[in-house]
């Protein structure tokens, strides 16, 4: 990766799983000799920008203020056309849609999209935008599960090349003592403990699990 340049495109750079995951990817790219940058549509939610900057990943916020914001779109197009990146990776379908519209064809940028859930294309307008704009421009799509890949194919039909990369976390160097850990957390021996690694947000559907 020495000398390569990679641009991550976010709609929001809030504290979330995708944002944390690609912070680690950016660090790995830099260690391998590549350049990593981040572009954020809605700057008011750039909560993780300081962490990215501290890791050596410059963050540019475009200040999008509405769903259809012409000033934002022209800023996006100007940014993307000012230089060529080896890889442009949009980390959500909305980010990929606007990037697909603004990115020049024929420059050699490899354009990747991402999908990591099963709700993005329930609205007809979103399906049409993906089918007729984004999927025709993408060079590849990253998904995190077979179910997500099947969802994309069933909703969109036309598809770019799909790369399935599962979520995961490195195992600790030594297994923790289960009883000691439960004691540290104040969990009694007879109590049932449920652990989730997702943030507490409606989209993560923790309420559905509790309701069961």
PDB file of C-alpha atoms in Angstrom:
ATOM      1  CA  UNK A   1       0.000   0.000   0.000  1.00  0.00           C
ATOM      2  CA  UNK A   2       3.046   2.275   0.020  1.00  0.00           C
ATOM      3  CA  UNK A   3       2.148   5.553  -1.665  1.00  0.00           C
ATOM      4  CA  UNK A   4      -1.528   4.683  -2.158  1.00  0.00           C
ATOM      5  CA  UNK A   5      -4.290   7.096  -1.147  1.00  0.00           C
ATOM      6  CA  UNK A   6      -7.641   6.091   0.367  1.00  0.00           C
ATOM      7  CA  UNK A   7     -10.621   8.345   1.055  1.00  0.00           C
ATOM      8  CA  UNK A   8     -13.325   7.283   3.518  1.00  0.00           C
ATOM      9  CA  UNK A   9     -16.659   9.044   2.897  1.00  0.00           C
ATOM     10  CA  UNK A  10     -19.107   9.304   5.813  1.00  0.00           C
ATOM     11  CA  UNK A  11     -22.542  10.829   6.065  1.00  0.00           C
ATOM     12  CA  UNK A  12     -21.936  11.167   9.822  1.00  0.00           C
ATOM     13  CA  UNK A  13     -18.740  10.682  11.788  1.00  0.00           C
ATOM     14  CA  UNK A  14     -20.545   9.890  15.007  1.00  0.00           C
ATOM     15  CA  UNK A  15     -19.402   7.380  17.613  1.00  0.00           C
ATOM     16  CA  UNK A  16     -20.520   4.147  15.957  1.00  0.00           C
ATOM     17  CA  UNK A  17     -19.268   0.737  14.922  1.00  0.00           C
ATOM     18  CA  UNK A  18     -18.464   1.619  11.293  1.00  0.00           C
ATOM     19  CA  UNK A  19     -16.668   4.784  12.345  1.00  0.00           C
ATOM     20  CA  UNK A  20     -14.593   2.930  14.955  1.00  0.00           C
ATOM     21  CA  UNK A  21     -13.830   0.064  12.558  1.00  0.00           C
ATOM     22  CA  UNK A  22     -12.519   2.326   9.834  1.00  0.00           C
ATOM     23  CA  UNK A  23     -10.457   4.318  12.288  1.00  0.00           C
ATOM     24  CA  UNK A  24      -8.555   1.078  12.844  1.00  0.00           C
ATOM     25  CA  UNK A  25      -8.436   0.432   9.083  1.00  0.00           C
ATOM     26  CA  UNK A  26      -7.024   3.914   8.568  1.00  0.00           C
ATOM     27  CA  UNK A  27      -4.339   3.346  11.185  1.00  0.00           C
ATOM     28  CA  UNK A  28      -3.370   0.068   9.500  1.00  0.00           C
ATOM     29  CA  UNK A  29      -3.204   1.767   6.102  1.00  0.00           C
ATOM     30  CA  UNK A  30      -0.941   4.492   7.449  1.00  0.00           C
ATOM     31  CA  UNK A  31       1.323   1.908   9.058  1.00  0.00           C
ATOM     32  CA  UNK A  32       1.549   0.205   5.653  1.00  0.00           C
ATOM     33  CA  UNK A  33       2.693   3.455   4.046  1.00  0.00           C
ATOM     34  CA  UNK A  34      -0.613   4.617   2.544  1.00  0.00           C
ATOM     35  CA  UNK A  35      -2.394   7.939   2.941  1.00  0.00           C
ATOM     36  CA  UNK A  36      -5.864   7.922   4.526  1.00  0.00           C
ATOM     37  CA  UNK A  37      -8.328  10.819   4.600  1.00  0.00           C
ATOM     38  CA  UNK A  38     -11.937  11.173   5.766  1.00  0.00           C
ATOM     39  CA  UNK A  39     -14.710  13.222   4.199  1.00  0.00           C
ATOM     40  CA  UNK A  40     -17.835  13.941   6.278  1.00  0.00           C
ATOM     41  CA  UNK A  41     -21.090  15.287   4.890  1.00  0.00           C
ATOM     42  CA  UNK A  42     -22.690  16.543   8.099  1.00  0.00           C
ATOM     43  CA  UNK A  43     -20.007  18.243  10.134  1.00  0.00           C
ATOM     44  CA  UNK A  44     -22.202  18.907  13.157  1.00  0.00           C
ATOM     45  CA  UNK A  45     -22.041  15.185  13.978  1.00  0.00           C
ATOM     46  CA  UNK A  46     -18.295  14.716  13.479  1.00  0.00           C
ATOM     47  CA  UNK A  47     -17.879  13.374  17.022  1.00  0.00           C
ATOM     48  CA  UNK A  48     -14.949  11.125  16.125  1.00  0.00           C
ATOM     49  CA  UNK A  49     -13.062  13.709  14.076  1.00  0.00           C
ATOM     50  CA  UNK A  50     -10.510  14.336  16.884  1.00  0.00           C
ATOM     51  CA  UNK A  51      -9.702  10.596  17.077  1.00  0.00           C
ATOM     52  CA  UNK A  52      -9.220  10.421  13.306  1.00  0.00           C
ATOM     53  CA  UNK A  53      -7.036  13.524  13.292  1.00  0.00           C
ATOM     54  CA  UNK A  54      -4.950  12.157  16.170  1.00  0.00           C
ATOM     55  CA  UNK A  55      -4.372   8.965  14.151  1.00  0.00           C
ATOM     56  CA  UNK A  56      -3.035  10.991  11.223  1.00  0.00           C
ATOM     57  CA  UNK A  57      -6.260  10.877   9.158  1.00  0.00           C
ATOM     58  CA  UNK A  58      -7.254  14.414   8.090  1.00  0.00           C
ATOM     59  CA  UNK A  59     -11.007  15.095   8.253  1.00  0.00           C
ATOM     60  CA  UNK A  60     -12.845  17.462   5.899  1.00  0.00           C
ATOM     61  CA  UNK A  61     -16.443  18.376   6.832  1.00  0.00           C
ATOM     62  CA  UNK A  62     -18.706  19.667   4.058  1.00  0.00           C
ATOM     63  CA  UNK A  63     -21.480  21.050   6.268  1.00  0.00           C
ATOM     64  CA  UNK A  64     -24.490  19.522   4.554  1.00  0.00           C
ATOM     65  CA  UNK A  65     -27.652  21.124   5.966  1.00  0.00           C
ATOM     66  CA  UNK A  66     -30.545  19.450   4.144  1.00  0.00           C
ATOM     67  CA  UNK A  67     -31.405  16.372   2.115  1.00  0.00           C
ATOM     68  CA  UNK A  68     -31.094  18.391  -1.107  1.00  0.00           C
ATOM     69  CA  UNK A  69     -28.361  20.954  -0.518  1.00  0.00           C
ATOM     70  CA  UNK A  70     -26.854  22.299  -3.757  1.00  0.00           C
ATOM     71  CA  UNK A  71     -24.026  24.133  -2.002  1.00  0.00           C
ATOM     72  CA  UNK A  72     -23.022  20.905  -0.284  1.00  0.00           C
ATOM     73  CA  UNK A  73     -23.143  18.988  -3.581  1.00  0.00           C
ATOM     74  CA  UNK A  74     -20.909  21.473  -5.379  1.00  0.00           C
ATOM     75  CA  UNK A  75     -18.446  21.414  -2.457  1.00  0.00           C
ATOM     76  CA  UNK A  76     -18.428  17.614  -2.654  1.00  0.00           C
ATOM     77  CA  UNK A  77     -17.855  17.619  -6.410  1.00  0.00           C
ATOM     78  CA  UNK A  78     -15.085  20.202  -6.125  1.00  0.00           C
ATOM     79  CA  UNK A  79     -13.346  18.167  -3.407  1.00  0.00           C
ATOM     80  CA  UNK A  80     -13.532  14.889  -5.348  1.00  0.00           C
ATOM     81  CA  UNK A  81     -12.382  16.426  -8.614  1.00  0.00           C
ATOM     82  CA  UNK A  82      -9.476  18.375  -7.100  1.00  0.00           C
ATOM     83  CA  UNK A  83      -7.346  15.216  -6.862  1.00  0.00           C
ATOM     84  CA  UNK A  84      -7.446  11.513  -7.645  1.00  0.00           C
ATOM     85  CA  UNK A  85      -7.597   8.899  -4.900  1.00  0.00           C
ATOM     86  CA  UNK A  86      -6.664   5.275  -5.470  1.00  0.00           C
ATOM     87  CA  UNK A  87      -9.718   4.151  -3.488  1.00  0.00           C
ATOM     88  CA  UNK A  88     -12.858   6.073  -2.547  1.00  0.00           C
ATOM     89  CA  UNK A  89     -14.877   4.090   0.004  1.00  0.00           C
ATOM     90  CA  UNK A  90     -18.343   5.384   0.922  1.00  0.00           C
ATOM     91  CA  UNK A  91     -19.412   3.919   4.261  1.00  0.00           C
ATOM     92  CA  UNK A  92     -23.215   4.108   3.850  1.00  0.00           C
ATOM     93  CA  UNK A  93     -25.735   4.082   0.979  1.00  0.00           C
ATOM     94  CA  UNK A  94     -26.519   7.832   1.340  1.00  0.00           C
ATOM     95  CA  UNK A  95     -22.809   8.655   1.239  1.00  0.00           C
ATOM     96  CA  UNK A  96     -22.365   6.381  -1.782  1.00  0.00           C
ATOM     97  CA  UNK A  97     -25.302   7.952  -3.667  1.00  0.00           C
ATOM     98  CA  UNK A  98     -23.987  11.506  -3.475  1.00  0.00           C
ATOM     99  CA  UNK A  99     -20.428  10.372  -4.143  1.00  0.00           C
ATOM    100  CA  UNK A 100     -21.603   8.454  -7.233  1.00  0.00           C
ATOM    101  CA  UNK A 101     -23.186  11.637  -8.582  1.00  0.00           C
ATOM    102  CA  UNK A 102     -20.144  13.807  -7.897  1.00  0.00           C
ATOM    103  CA  UNK A 103     -17.254  11.485  -8.749  1.00  0.00           C
ATOM    104  CA  UNK A 104     -15.765  11.914 -12.217  1.00  0.00           C
ATOM    105  CA  UNK A 105     -15.690   8.876 -14.476  1.00  0.00           C
ATOM    106  CA  UNK A 106     -12.566   7.605 -16.154  1.00  0.00           C
ATOM    107  CA  UNK A 107     -10.032   8.916 -13.619  1.00  0.00           C
ATOM    108  CA  UNK A 108      -9.084   5.539 -12.191  1.00  0.00           C
ATOM    109  CA  UNK A 109     -10.499   5.944  -8.679  1.00  0.00           C
ATOM    110  CA  UNK A 110     -11.767   2.600  -7.358  1.00  0.00           C
ATOM    111  CA  UNK A 111     -15.184   3.360  -5.884  1.00  0.00           C
ATOM    112  CA  UNK A 112     -16.482   1.086  -3.102  1.00  0.00           C
ATOM    113  CA  UNK A 113     -19.734   1.149  -1.156  1.00  0.00           C
ATOM    114  CA  UNK A 114     -20.794  -0.434   2.138  1.00  0.00           C
ATOM    115  CA  UNK A 115     -23.938  -2.034   3.538  1.00  0.00           C
ATOM    116  CA  UNK A 116     -24.157  -3.470   7.045  1.00  0.00           C
ATOM    117  CA  UNK A 117     -27.875  -3.695   7.867  1.00  0.00           C
ATOM    118  CA  UNK A 118     -31.239  -4.843   6.532  1.00  0.00           C
ATOM    119  CA  UNK A 119     -33.309  -1.650   6.428  1.00  0.00           C
ATOM    120  CA  UNK A 120     -31.655   0.828   4.054  1.00  0.00           C
ATOM    121  CA  UNK A 121     -33.755   0.047   0.984  1.00  0.00           C
ATOM    122  CA  UNK A 122     -37.257  -0.385   2.405  1.00  0.00           C
ATOM    123  CA  UNK A 123     -38.337   2.938   0.899  1.00  0.00           C
ATOM    124  CA  UNK A 124     -38.918   2.837  -2.853  1.00  0.00           C
ATOM    125  CA  UNK A 125     -37.024   6.093  -3.476  1.00  0.00           C
ATOM    126  CA  UNK A 126     -33.927   4.682  -1.817  1.00  0.00           C
ATOM    127  CA  UNK A 127     -34.142   1.464  -3.845  1.00  0.00           C
ATOM    128  CA  UNK A 128     -34.426   3.398  -7.093  1.00  0.00           C
ATOM    129  CA  UNK A 129     -31.503   5.656  -6.192  1.00  0.00           C
ATOM    130  CA  UNK A 130     -29.327   2.631  -5.463  1.00  0.00           C
ATOM    131  CA  UNK A 131     -30.489   0.669  -8.515  1.00  0.00           C
ATOM    132  CA  UNK A 132     -30.222   3.424 -11.121  1.00  0.00           C
ATOM    133  CA  UNK A 133     -27.393   5.578  -9.776  1.00  0.00           C
ATOM    134  CA  UNK A 134     -25.138   4.066  -7.131  1.00  0.00           C
ATOM    135  CA  UNK A 135     -24.946   0.422  -8.236  1.00  0.00           C
ATOM    136  CA  UNK A 136     -24.088   1.490 -11.802  1.00  0.00           C
ATOM    137  CA  UNK A 137     -21.103   3.504 -10.560  1.00  0.00           C
ATOM    138  CA  UNK A 138     -19.732   1.201  -7.841  1.00  0.00           C
ATOM    139  CA  UNK A 139     -16.709  -0.991  -8.528  1.00  0.00           C
ATOM    140  CA  UNK A 140     -17.475  -3.102  -5.463  1.00  0.00           C
ATOM    141  CA  UNK A 141     -19.692  -3.357  -2.396  1.00  0.00           C
ATOM    142  CA  UNK A 142     -18.559  -4.362   1.094  1.00  0.00           C
ATOM    143  CA  UNK A 143     -21.108  -6.266   3.227  1.00  0.00           C
ATOM    144  CA  UNK A 144     -20.699  -7.803   6.666  1.00  0.00           C
ATOM    145  CA  UNK A 145     -22.950 -10.896   6.399  1.00  0.00           C
ATOM    146  CA  UNK A 146     -24.515 -13.302   3.922  1.00  0.00           C
ATOM    147  CA  UNK A 147     -27.965 -12.042   4.965  1.00  0.00           C
ATOM    148  CA  UNK A 148     -26.961  -8.488   4.050  1.00  0.00           C
ATOM    149  CA  UNK A 149     -25.702  -9.650   0.647  1.00  0.00           C
ATOM    150  CA  UNK A 150     -28.974 -11.506  -0.003  1.00  0.00           C
ATOM    151  CA  UNK A 151     -30.964  -8.456   1.118  1.00  0.00           C
ATOM    152  CA  UNK A 152     -29.071  -6.230  -1.328  1.00  0.00           C
ATOM    153  CA  UNK A 153     -29.593  -8.616  -4.236  1.00  0.00           C
ATOM    154  CA  UNK A 154     -33.309  -9.054  -3.476  1.00  0.00           C
ATOM    155  CA  UNK A 155     -33.970  -5.313  -3.196  1.00  0.00           C
ATOM    156  CA  UNK A 156     -31.664  -3.951  -5.887  1.00  0.00           C
ATOM    157  CA  UNK A 157     -31.259  -6.768  -8.414  1.00  0.00           C
ATOM    158  CA  UNK A 158     -28.353  -5.237 -10.310  1.00  0.00           C
ATOM    159  CA  UNK A 159     -25.230  -5.512  -8.237  1.00  0.00           C
ATOM    160  CA  UNK A 160     -21.540  -4.688  -8.352  1.00  0.00           C
ATOM    161  CA  UNK A 161     -18.947  -7.188  -7.196  1.00  0.00           C
ATOM    162  CA  UNK A 162     -19.686  -7.976  -3.540  1.00  0.00           C
ATOM    163  CA  UNK A 163     -17.024  -8.521  -0.881  1.00  0.00           C
ATOM    164  CA  UNK A 164     -18.227 -10.187   2.299  1.00  0.00           C
ATOM    165  CA  UNK A 165     -16.100  -9.209   5.316  1.00  0.00           C
ATOM    166  CA  UNK A 166     -17.526 -10.329   8.641  1.00  0.00           C
ATOM    167  CA  UNK A 167     -17.490  -8.204  11.764  1.00  0.00           C
ATOM    168  CA  UNK A 168     -15.126  -9.339  14.458  1.00  0.00           C
ATOM    169  CA  UNK A 169     -12.876  -8.382  17.301  1.00  0.00           C
ATOM    170  CA  UNK A 170      -9.489  -9.605  18.379  1.00  0.00           C
ATOM    171  CA  UNK A 171      -9.581 -12.070  21.272  1.00  0.00           C
ATOM    172  CA  UNK A 172      -7.889 -10.941  24.491  1.00  0.00           C
ATOM    173  CA  UNK A 173      -4.423 -12.415  25.035  1.00  0.00           C
ATOM    174  CA  UNK A 174      -5.645 -14.367  28.073  1.00  0.00           C
ATOM    175  CA  UNK A 175      -9.146 -15.610  28.852  1.00  0.00           C
ATOM    176  CA  UNK A 176     -10.723 -13.616  31.666  1.00  0.00           C
ATOM    177  CA  UNK A 177     -11.881 -15.410  34.802  1.00  0.00           C
ATOM    178  CA  UNK A 178     -15.657 -15.561  34.316  1.00  0.00           C
ATOM    179  CA  UNK A 179     -16.690 -15.435  37.968  1.00  0.00           C
ATOM    180  CA  UNK A 180     -14.210 -12.700  38.794  1.00  0.00           C
ATOM    181  CA  UNK A 181     -15.454 -10.630  35.866  1.00  0.00           C
ATOM    182  CA  UNK A 182     -19.084 -11.071  36.917  1.00  0.00           C
ATOM    183  CA  UNK A 183     -18.135 -10.023  40.430  1.00  0.00           C
ATOM    184  CA  UNK A 184     -16.358  -6.891  39.152  1.00  0.00           C
ATOM    185  CA  UNK A 185     -19.521  -5.954  37.233  1.00  0.00           C
ATOM    186  CA  UNK A 186     -21.790  -6.595  40.243  1.00  0.00           C
ATOM    187  CA  UNK A 187     -23.577  -9.555  38.618  1.00  0.00           C
ATOM    188  CA  UNK A 188     -24.762 -12.171  41.121  1.00  0.00           C
ATOM    189  CA  UNK A 189     -24.026 -15.866  40.332  1.00  0.00           C
ATOM    190  CA  UNK A 190     -27.702 -16.660  39.678  1.00  0.00           C
ATOM    191  CA  UNK A 191     -28.403 -13.600  37.529  1.00  0.00           C
ATOM    192  CA  UNK A 192     -28.659 -13.783  33.747  1.00  0.00           C
ATOM    193  CA  UNK A 193     -26.319 -11.399  31.924  1.00  0.00           C
ATOM    194  CA  UNK A 194     -26.845 -10.326  28.317  1.00  0.00           C
ATOM    195  CA  UNK A 195     -23.993  -8.526  26.575  1.00  0.00           C
ATOM    196  CA  UNK A 196     -24.285  -6.414  23.445  1.00  0.00           C
ATOM    197  CA  UNK A 197     -21.460  -4.627  21.671  1.00  0.00           C
ATOM    198  CA  UNK A 198     -23.775  -2.181  19.883  1.00  0.00           C
ATOM    199  CA  UNK A 199     -24.381   1.358  21.052  1.00  0.00           C
ATOM    200  CA  UNK A 200     -27.722   2.085  22.716  1.00  0.00           C
ATOM    201  CA  UNK A 201     -29.679   3.353  19.729  1.00  0.00           C
ATOM    202  CA  UNK A 202     -33.058   2.448  18.225  1.00  0.00           C
ATOM    203  CA  UNK A 203     -31.414   1.142  15.043  1.00  0.00           C
ATOM    204  CA  UNK A 204     -29.581  -1.529  17.086  1.00  0.00           C
ATOM    205  CA  UNK A 205     -32.964  -2.952  18.230  1.00  0.00           C
ATOM    206  CA  UNK A 206     -31.963  -3.858  21.796  1.00  0.00           C
ATOM    207  CA  UNK A 207     -35.616  -3.400  22.779  1.00  0.00           C
ATOM    208  CA  UNK A 208     -36.573  -6.314  20.557  1.00  0.00           C
ATOM    209  CA  UNK A 209     -34.159  -8.592  22.378  1.00  0.00           C
ATOM    210  CA  UNK A 210     -35.393  -7.466  25.801  1.00  0.00           C
ATOM    211  CA  UNK A 211     -39.014  -7.953  24.694  1.00  0.00           C
ATOM    212  CA  UNK A 212     -38.338 -11.585  23.864  1.00  0.00           C
TER     213      UNK A 212
END
